[in-house]
CSV table of N, CA and C and ligand atoms in Angstrom, one decimal:
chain,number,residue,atom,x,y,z
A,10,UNK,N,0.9,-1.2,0.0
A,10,UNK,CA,0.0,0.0,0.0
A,10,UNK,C,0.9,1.2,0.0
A,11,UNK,N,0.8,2.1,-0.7
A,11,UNK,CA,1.4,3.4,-0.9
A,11,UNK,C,1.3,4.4,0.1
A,12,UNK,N,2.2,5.5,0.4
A,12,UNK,CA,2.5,6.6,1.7
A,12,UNK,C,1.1,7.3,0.6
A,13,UNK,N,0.0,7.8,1.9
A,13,UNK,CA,-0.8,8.7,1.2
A,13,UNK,C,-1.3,9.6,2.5
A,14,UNK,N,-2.2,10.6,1.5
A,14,UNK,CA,-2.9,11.7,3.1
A,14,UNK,C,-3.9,11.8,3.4
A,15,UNK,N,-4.4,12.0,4.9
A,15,UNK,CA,-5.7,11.9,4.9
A,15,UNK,C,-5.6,13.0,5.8
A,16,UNK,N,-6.8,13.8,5.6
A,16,UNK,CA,-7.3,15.2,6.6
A,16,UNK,C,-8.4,14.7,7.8
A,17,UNK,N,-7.6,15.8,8.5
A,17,UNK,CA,-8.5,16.0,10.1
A,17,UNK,C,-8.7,16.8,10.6
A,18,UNK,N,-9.5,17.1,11.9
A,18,UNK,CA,-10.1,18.4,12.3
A,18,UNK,C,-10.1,17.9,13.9
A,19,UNK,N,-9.5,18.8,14.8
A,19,UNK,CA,-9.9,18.4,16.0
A,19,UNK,C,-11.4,19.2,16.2
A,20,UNK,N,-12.3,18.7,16.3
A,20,UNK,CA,-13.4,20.0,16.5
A,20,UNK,C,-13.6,20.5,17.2
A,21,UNK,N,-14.1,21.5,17.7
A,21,UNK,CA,-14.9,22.2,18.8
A,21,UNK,C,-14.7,22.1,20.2
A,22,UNK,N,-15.5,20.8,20.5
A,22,UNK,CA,-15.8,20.0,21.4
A,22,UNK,C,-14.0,19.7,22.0
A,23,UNK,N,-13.5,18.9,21.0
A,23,UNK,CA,-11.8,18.8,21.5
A,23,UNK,C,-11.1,19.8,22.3
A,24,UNK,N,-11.4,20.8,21.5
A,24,UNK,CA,-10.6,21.9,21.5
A,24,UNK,C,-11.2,22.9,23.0
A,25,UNK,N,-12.2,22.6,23.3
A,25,UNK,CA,-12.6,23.6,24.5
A,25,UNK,C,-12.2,22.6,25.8
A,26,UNK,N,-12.4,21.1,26.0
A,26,UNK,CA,-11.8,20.6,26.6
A,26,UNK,C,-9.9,20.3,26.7
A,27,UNK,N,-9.8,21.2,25.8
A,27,UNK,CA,-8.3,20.7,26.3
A,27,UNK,C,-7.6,19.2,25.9
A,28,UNK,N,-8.1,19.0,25.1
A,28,UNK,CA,-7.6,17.7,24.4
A,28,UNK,C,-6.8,17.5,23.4
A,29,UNK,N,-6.5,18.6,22.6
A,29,UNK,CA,-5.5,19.1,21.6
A,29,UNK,C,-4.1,17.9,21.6
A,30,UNK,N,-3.5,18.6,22.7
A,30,UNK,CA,-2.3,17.8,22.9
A,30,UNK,C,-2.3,16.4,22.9
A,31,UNK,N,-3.1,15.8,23.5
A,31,UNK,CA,-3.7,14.3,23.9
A,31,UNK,C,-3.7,13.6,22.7
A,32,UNK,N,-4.5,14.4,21.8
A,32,UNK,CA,-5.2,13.3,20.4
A,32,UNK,C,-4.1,13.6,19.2
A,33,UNK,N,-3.1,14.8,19.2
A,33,UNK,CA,-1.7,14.9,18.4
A,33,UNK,C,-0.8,13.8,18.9
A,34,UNK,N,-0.7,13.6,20.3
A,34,UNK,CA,-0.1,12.7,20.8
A,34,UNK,C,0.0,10.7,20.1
A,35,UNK,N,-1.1,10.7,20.0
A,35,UNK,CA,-1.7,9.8,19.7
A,35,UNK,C,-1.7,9.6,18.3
A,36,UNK,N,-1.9,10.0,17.5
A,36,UNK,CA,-1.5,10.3,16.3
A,36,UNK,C,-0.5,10.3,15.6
A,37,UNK,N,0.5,10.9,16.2
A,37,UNK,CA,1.8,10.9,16.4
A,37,UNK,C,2.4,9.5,16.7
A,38,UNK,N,1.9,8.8,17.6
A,38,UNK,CA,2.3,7.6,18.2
A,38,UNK,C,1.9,6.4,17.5
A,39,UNK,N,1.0,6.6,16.5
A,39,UNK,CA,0.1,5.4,15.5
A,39,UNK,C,0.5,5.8,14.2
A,40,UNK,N,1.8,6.3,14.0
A,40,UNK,CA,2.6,6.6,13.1
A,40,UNK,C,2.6,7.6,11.6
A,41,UNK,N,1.0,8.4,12.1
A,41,UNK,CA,1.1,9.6,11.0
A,41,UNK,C,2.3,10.4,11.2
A,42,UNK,N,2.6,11.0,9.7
A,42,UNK,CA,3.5,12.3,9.8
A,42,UNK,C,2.3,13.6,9.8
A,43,UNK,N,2.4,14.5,11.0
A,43,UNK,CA,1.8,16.1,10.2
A,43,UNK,C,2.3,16.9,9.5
A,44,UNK,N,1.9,16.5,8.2
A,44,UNK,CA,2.2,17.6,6.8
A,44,UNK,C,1.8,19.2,6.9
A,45,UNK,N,0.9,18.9,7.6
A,45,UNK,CA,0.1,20.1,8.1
A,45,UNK,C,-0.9,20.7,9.1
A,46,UNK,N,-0.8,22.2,9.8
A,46,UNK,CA,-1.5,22.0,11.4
A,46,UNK,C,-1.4,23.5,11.2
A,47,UNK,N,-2.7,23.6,11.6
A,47,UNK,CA,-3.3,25.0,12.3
A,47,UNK,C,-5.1,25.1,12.9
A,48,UNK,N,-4.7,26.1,13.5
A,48,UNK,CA,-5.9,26.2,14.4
A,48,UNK,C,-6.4,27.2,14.1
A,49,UNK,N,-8.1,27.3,13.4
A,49,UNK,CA,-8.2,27.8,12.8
A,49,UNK,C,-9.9,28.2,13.1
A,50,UNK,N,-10.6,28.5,12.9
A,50,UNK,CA,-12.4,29.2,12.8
A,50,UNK,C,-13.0,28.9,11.6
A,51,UNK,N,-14.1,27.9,11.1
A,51,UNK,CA,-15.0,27.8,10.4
A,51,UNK,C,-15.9,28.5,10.3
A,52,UNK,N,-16.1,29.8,9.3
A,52,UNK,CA,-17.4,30.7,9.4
A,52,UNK,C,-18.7,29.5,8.7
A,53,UNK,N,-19.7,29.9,8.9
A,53,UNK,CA,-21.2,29.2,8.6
A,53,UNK,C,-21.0,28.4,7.2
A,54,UNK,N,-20.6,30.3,6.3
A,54,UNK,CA,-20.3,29.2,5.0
A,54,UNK,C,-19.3,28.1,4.7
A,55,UNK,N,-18.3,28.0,5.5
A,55,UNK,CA,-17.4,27.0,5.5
A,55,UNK,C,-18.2,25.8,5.8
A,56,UNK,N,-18.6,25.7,6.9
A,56,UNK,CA,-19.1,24.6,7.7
A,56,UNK,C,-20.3,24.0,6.6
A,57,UNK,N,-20.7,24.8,6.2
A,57,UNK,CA,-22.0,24.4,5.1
A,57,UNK,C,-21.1,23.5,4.1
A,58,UNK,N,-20.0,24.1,3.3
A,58,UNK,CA,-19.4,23.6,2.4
A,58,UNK,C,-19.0,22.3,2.4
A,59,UNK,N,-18.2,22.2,3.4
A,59,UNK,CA,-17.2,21.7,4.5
A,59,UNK,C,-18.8,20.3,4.1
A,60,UNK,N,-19.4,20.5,4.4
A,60,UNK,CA,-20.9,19.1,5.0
A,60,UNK,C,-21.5,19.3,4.1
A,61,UNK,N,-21.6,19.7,2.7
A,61,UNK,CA,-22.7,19.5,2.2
A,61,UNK,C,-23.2,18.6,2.1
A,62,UNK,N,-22.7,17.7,1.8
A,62,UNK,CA,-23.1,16.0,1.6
A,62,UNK,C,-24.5,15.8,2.0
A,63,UNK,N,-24.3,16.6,3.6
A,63,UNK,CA,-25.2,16.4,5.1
A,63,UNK,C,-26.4,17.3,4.8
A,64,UNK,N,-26.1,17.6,3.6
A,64,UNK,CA,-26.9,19.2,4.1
A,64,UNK,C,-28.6,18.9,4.1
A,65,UNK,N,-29.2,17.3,3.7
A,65,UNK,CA,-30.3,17.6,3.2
A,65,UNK,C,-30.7,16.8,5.0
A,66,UNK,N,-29.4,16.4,5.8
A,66,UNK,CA,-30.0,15.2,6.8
A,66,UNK,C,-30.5,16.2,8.1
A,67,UNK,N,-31.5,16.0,8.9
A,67,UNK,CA,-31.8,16.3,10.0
A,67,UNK,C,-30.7,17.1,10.9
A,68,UNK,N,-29.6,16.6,11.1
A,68,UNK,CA,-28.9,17.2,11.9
A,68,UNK,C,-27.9,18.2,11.7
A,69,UNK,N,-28.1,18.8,10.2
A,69,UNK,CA,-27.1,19.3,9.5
A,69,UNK,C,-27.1,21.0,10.2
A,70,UNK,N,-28.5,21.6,10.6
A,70,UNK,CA,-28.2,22.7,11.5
A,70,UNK,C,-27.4,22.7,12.6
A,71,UNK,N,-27.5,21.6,13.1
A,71,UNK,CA,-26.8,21.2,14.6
A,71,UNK,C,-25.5,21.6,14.4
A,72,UNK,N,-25.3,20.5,13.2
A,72,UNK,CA,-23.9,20.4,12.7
A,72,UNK,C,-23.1,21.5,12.3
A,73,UNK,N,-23.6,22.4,11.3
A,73,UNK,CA,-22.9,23.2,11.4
A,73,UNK,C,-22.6,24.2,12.9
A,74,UNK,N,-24.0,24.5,13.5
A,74,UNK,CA,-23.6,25.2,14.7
A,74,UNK,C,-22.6,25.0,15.3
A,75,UNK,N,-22.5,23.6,15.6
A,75,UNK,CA,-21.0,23.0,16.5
A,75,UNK,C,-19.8,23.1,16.0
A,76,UNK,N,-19.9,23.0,14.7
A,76,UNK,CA,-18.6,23.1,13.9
A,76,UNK,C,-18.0,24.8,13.9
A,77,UNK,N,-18.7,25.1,13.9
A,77,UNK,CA,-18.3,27.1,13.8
A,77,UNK,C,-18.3,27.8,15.6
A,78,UNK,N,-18.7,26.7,16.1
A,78,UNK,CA,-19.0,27.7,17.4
A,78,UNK,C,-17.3,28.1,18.2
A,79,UNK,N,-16.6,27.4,17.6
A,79,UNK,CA,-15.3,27.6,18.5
A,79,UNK,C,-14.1,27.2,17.6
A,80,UNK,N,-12.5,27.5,17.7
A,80,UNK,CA,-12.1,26.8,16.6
A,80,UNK,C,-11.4,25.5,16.4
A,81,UNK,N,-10.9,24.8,15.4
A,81,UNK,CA,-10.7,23.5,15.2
A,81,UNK,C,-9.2,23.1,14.9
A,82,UNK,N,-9.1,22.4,14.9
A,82,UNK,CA,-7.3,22.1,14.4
A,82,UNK,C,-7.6,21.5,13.5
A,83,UNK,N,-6.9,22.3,12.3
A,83,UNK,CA,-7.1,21.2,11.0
A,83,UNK,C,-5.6,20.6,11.0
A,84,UNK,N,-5.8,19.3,10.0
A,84,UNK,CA,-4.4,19.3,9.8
A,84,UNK,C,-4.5,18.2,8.7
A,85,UNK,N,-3.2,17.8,8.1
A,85,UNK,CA,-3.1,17.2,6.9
A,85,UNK,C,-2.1,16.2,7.9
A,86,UNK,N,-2.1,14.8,7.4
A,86,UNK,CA,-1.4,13.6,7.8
A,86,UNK,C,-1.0,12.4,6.7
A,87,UNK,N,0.7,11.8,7.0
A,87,UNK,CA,0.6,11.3,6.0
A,87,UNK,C,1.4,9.6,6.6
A,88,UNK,N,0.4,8.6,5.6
A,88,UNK,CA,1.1,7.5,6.5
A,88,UNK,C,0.2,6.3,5.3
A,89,UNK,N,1.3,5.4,4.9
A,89,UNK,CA,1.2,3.8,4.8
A,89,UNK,C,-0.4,3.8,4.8
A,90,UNK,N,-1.5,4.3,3.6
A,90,UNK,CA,-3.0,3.1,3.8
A,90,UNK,C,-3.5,4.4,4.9
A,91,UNK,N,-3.2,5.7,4.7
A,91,UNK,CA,-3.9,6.7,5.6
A,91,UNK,C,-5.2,7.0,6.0
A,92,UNK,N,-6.3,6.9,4.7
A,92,UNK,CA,-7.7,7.0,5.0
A,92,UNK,C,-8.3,6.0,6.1
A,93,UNK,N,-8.4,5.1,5.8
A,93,UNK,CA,-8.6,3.6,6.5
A,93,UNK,C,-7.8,3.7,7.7
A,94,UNK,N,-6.9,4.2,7.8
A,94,UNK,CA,-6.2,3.6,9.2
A,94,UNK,C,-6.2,4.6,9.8
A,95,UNK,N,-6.4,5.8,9.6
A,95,UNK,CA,-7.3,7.2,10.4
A,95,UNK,C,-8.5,7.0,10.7
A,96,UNK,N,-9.3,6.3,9.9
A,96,UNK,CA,-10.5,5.7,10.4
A,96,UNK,C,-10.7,4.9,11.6
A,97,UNK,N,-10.0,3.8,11.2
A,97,UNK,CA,-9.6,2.7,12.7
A,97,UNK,C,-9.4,3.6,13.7
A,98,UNK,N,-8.3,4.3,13.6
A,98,UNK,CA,-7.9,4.9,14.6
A,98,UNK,C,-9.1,5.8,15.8
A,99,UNK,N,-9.8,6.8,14.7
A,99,UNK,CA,-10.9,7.4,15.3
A,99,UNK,C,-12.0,6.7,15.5
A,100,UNK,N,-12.4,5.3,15.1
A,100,UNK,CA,-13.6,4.8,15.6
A,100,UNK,C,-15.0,5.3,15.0
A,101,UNK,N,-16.0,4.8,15.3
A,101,UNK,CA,-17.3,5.0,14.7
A,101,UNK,C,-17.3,6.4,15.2
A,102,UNK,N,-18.7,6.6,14.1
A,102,UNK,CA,-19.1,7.9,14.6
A,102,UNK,C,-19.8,8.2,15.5
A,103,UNK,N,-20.4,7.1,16.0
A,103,UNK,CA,-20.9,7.3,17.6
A,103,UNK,C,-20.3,6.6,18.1
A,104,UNK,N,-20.0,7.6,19.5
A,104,UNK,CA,-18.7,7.2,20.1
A,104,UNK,C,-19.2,5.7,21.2
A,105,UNK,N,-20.2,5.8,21.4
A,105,UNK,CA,-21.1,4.7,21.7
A,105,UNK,C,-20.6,3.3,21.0
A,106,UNK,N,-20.4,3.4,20.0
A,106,UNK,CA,-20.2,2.0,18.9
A,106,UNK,C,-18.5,2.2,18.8
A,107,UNK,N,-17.7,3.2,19.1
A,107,UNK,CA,-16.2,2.6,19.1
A,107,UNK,C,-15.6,2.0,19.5
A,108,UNK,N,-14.7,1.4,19.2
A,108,UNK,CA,-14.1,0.3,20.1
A,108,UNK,C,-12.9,0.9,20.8
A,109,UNK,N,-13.0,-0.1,22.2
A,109,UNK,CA,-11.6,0.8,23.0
A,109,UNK,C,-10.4,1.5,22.3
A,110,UNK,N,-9.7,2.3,23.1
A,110,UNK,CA,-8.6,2.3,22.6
A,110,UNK,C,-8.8,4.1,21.5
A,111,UNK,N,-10.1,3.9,20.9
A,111,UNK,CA,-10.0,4.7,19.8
A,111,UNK,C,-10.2,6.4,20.2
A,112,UNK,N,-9.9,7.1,19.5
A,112,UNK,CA,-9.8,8.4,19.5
A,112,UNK,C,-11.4,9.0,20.1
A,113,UNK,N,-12.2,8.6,19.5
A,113,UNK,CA,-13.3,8.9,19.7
A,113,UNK,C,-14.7,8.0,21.0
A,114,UNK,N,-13.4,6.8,21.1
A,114,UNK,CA,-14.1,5.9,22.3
A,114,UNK,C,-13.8,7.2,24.0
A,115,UNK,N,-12.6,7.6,23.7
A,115,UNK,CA,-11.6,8.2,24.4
A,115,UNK,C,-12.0,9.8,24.7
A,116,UNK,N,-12.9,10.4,23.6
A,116,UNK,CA,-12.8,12.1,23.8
A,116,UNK,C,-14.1,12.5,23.3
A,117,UNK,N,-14.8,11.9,23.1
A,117,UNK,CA,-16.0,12.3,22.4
A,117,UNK,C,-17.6,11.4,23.3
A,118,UNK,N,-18.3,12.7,23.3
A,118,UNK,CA,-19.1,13.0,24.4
A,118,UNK,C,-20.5,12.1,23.6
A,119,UNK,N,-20.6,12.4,22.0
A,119,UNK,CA,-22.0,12.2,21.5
A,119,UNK,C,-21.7,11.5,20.4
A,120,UNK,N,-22.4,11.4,19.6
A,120,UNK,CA,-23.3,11.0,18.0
A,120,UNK,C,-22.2,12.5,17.2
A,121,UNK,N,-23.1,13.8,17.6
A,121,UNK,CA,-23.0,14.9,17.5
A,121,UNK,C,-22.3,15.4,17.8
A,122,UNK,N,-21.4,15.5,18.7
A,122,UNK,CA,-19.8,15.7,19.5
A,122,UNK,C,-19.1,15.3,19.6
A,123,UNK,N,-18.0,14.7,18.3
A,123,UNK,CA,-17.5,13.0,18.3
A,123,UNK,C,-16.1,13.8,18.4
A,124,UNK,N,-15.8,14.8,19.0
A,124,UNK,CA,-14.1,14.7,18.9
A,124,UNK,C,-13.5,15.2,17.6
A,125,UNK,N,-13.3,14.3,16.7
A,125,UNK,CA,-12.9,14.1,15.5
A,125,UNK,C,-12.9,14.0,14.4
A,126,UNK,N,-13.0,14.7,13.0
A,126,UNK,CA,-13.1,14.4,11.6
A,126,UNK,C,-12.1,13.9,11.0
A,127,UNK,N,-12.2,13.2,9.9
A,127,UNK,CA,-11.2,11.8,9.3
A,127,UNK,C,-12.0,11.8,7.9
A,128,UNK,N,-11.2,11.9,7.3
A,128,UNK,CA,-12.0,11.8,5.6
A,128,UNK,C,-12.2,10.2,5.4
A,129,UNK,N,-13.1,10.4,4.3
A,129,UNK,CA,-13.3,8.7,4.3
A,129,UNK,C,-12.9,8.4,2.9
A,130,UNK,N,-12.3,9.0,2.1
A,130,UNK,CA,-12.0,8.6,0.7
A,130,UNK,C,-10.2,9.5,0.3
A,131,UNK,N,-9.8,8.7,-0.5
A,131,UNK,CA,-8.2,9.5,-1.0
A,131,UNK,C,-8.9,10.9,-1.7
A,132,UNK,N,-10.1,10.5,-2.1
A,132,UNK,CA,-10.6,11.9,-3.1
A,132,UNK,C,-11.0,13.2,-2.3
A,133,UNK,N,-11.7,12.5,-0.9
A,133,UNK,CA,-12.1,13.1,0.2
A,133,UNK,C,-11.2,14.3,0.4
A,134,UNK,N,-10.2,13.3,1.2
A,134,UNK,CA,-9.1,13.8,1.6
A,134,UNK,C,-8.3,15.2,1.0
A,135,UNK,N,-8.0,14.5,-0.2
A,135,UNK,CA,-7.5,15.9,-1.2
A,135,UNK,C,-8.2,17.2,-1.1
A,136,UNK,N,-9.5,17.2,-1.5
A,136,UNK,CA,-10.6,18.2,-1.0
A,136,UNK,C,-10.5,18.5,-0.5
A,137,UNK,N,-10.5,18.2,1.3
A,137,UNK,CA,-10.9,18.6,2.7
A,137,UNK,C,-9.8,19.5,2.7
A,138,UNK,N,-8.2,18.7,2.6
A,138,UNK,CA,-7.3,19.6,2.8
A,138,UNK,C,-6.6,20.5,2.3
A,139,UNK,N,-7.0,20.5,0.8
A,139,UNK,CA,-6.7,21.5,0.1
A,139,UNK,C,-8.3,22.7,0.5
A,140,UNK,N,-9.1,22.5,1.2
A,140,UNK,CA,-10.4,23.4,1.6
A,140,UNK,C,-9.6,24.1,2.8
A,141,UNK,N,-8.4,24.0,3.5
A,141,UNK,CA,-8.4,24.4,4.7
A,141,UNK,C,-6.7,24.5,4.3
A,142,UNK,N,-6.2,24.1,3.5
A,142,UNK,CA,-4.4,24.5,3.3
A,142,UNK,C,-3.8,25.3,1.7
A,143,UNK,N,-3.6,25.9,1.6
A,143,UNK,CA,-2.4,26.2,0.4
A,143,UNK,C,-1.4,25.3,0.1
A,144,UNK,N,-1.0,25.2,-0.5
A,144,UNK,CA,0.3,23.6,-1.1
A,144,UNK,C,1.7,24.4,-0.4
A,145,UNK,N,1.7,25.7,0.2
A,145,UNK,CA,2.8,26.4,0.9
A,145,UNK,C,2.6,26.1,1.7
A,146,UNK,N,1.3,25.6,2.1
A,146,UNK,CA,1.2,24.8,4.3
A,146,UNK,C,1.4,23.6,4.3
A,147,UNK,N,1.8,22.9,3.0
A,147,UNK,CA,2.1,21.7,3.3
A,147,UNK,C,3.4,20.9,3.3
A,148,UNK,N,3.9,20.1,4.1
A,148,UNK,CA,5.4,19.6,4.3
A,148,UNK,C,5.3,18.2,3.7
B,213,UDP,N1,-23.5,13.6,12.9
B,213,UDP,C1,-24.6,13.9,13.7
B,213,UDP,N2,-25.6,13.1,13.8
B,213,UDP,C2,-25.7,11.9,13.1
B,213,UDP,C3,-24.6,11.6,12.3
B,213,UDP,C4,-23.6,12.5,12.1
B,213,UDP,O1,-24.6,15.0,14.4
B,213,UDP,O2,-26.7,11.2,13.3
B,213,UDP,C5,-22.4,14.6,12.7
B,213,UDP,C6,-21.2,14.1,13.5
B,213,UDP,O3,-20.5,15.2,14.0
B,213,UDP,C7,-20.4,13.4,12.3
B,213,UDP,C8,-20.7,14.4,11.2
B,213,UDP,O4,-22.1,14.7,11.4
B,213,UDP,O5,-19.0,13.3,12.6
B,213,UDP,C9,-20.5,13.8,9.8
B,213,UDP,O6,-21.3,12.6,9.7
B,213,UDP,P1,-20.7,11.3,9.0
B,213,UDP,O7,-21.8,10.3,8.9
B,213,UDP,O8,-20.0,11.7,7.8
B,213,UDP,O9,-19.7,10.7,10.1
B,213,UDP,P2,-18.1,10.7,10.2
B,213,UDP,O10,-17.6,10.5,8.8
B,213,UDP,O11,-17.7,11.9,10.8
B,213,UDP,O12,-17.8,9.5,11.0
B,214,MG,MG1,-18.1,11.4,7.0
């Protein structure tokens, strides 16, 4: 399997608890490189952009609200089979259904307050982090 990248976001929720360090840590230690990292503010339209996918599902006001209410660490990561194994790493989306161990078993409160974003496609990926980096913020 090829070195590839996949993007993340510590969200909101992470970030007002004080978890920053904890979940770089971790990440760090399950062998991504950070290509790229900043801490940063989603305005509405971002967050709309950012989800449209979501936009038609019930919770997509929520979602944005939470996502813009405070700011997020984005960042770009690179590692051996990255999508999928950022996945593993962070666990279901309800943190309810994660399995130990995982990012989101570990920091994340709800369904809706999961801690963490993780793209789910190589195509994803490129998108998300080219939505939140210039190819100058990337190492
Ligand atoms: N979400 C939510 N309620 C749901 C499903 C998702 O509030 O029933 C939020 C949650 O923050 C989730 C995000 O919407 O992380 C995107 O949903 P998706 O199904 O893409 O989950 P993910 O890829 O983040 O695991
Ligand atoms: Mg998703």
């Amino acid at each position: 399997m090829a070195t590839n990248r996949t993007f993340t976001m510590l969200k909101p929720d992470a970030v007002e608890k004080g978890h920053i360090g904890a979940i770089l840590e971790k990440i760090n230690a399950s062998g991504f490189r950070i290509v790229a990292l900043k801490l940063t503010q989603m305005t509405k339209a971002d967050a709309e952009t950012f989800y449209a996918v979501h936009n038609e599902r019930p919770f997509f006001g929520e979602l944005v609200e939470y996502m813009t209410r405070g700011p997020v660490v984005a960042a770009v990561l690179e590692k051996e089979n990255a999508v999928e194994d950022f996945r593993t790493l962070i666990g279901a989306t309800n943190p309810a259904d994660a399995a130990d161990g995982t990012i989101r078993k570990l920091y994340a409160a709800s369904i809706g307050e999961n801690a963490v974003h993780g793209s789910d496609s190589d195509e994803n990926a490129a998108i998300e982090g080219a939505f939140h980096f210039s190819g100058r913020e990337m190492f």
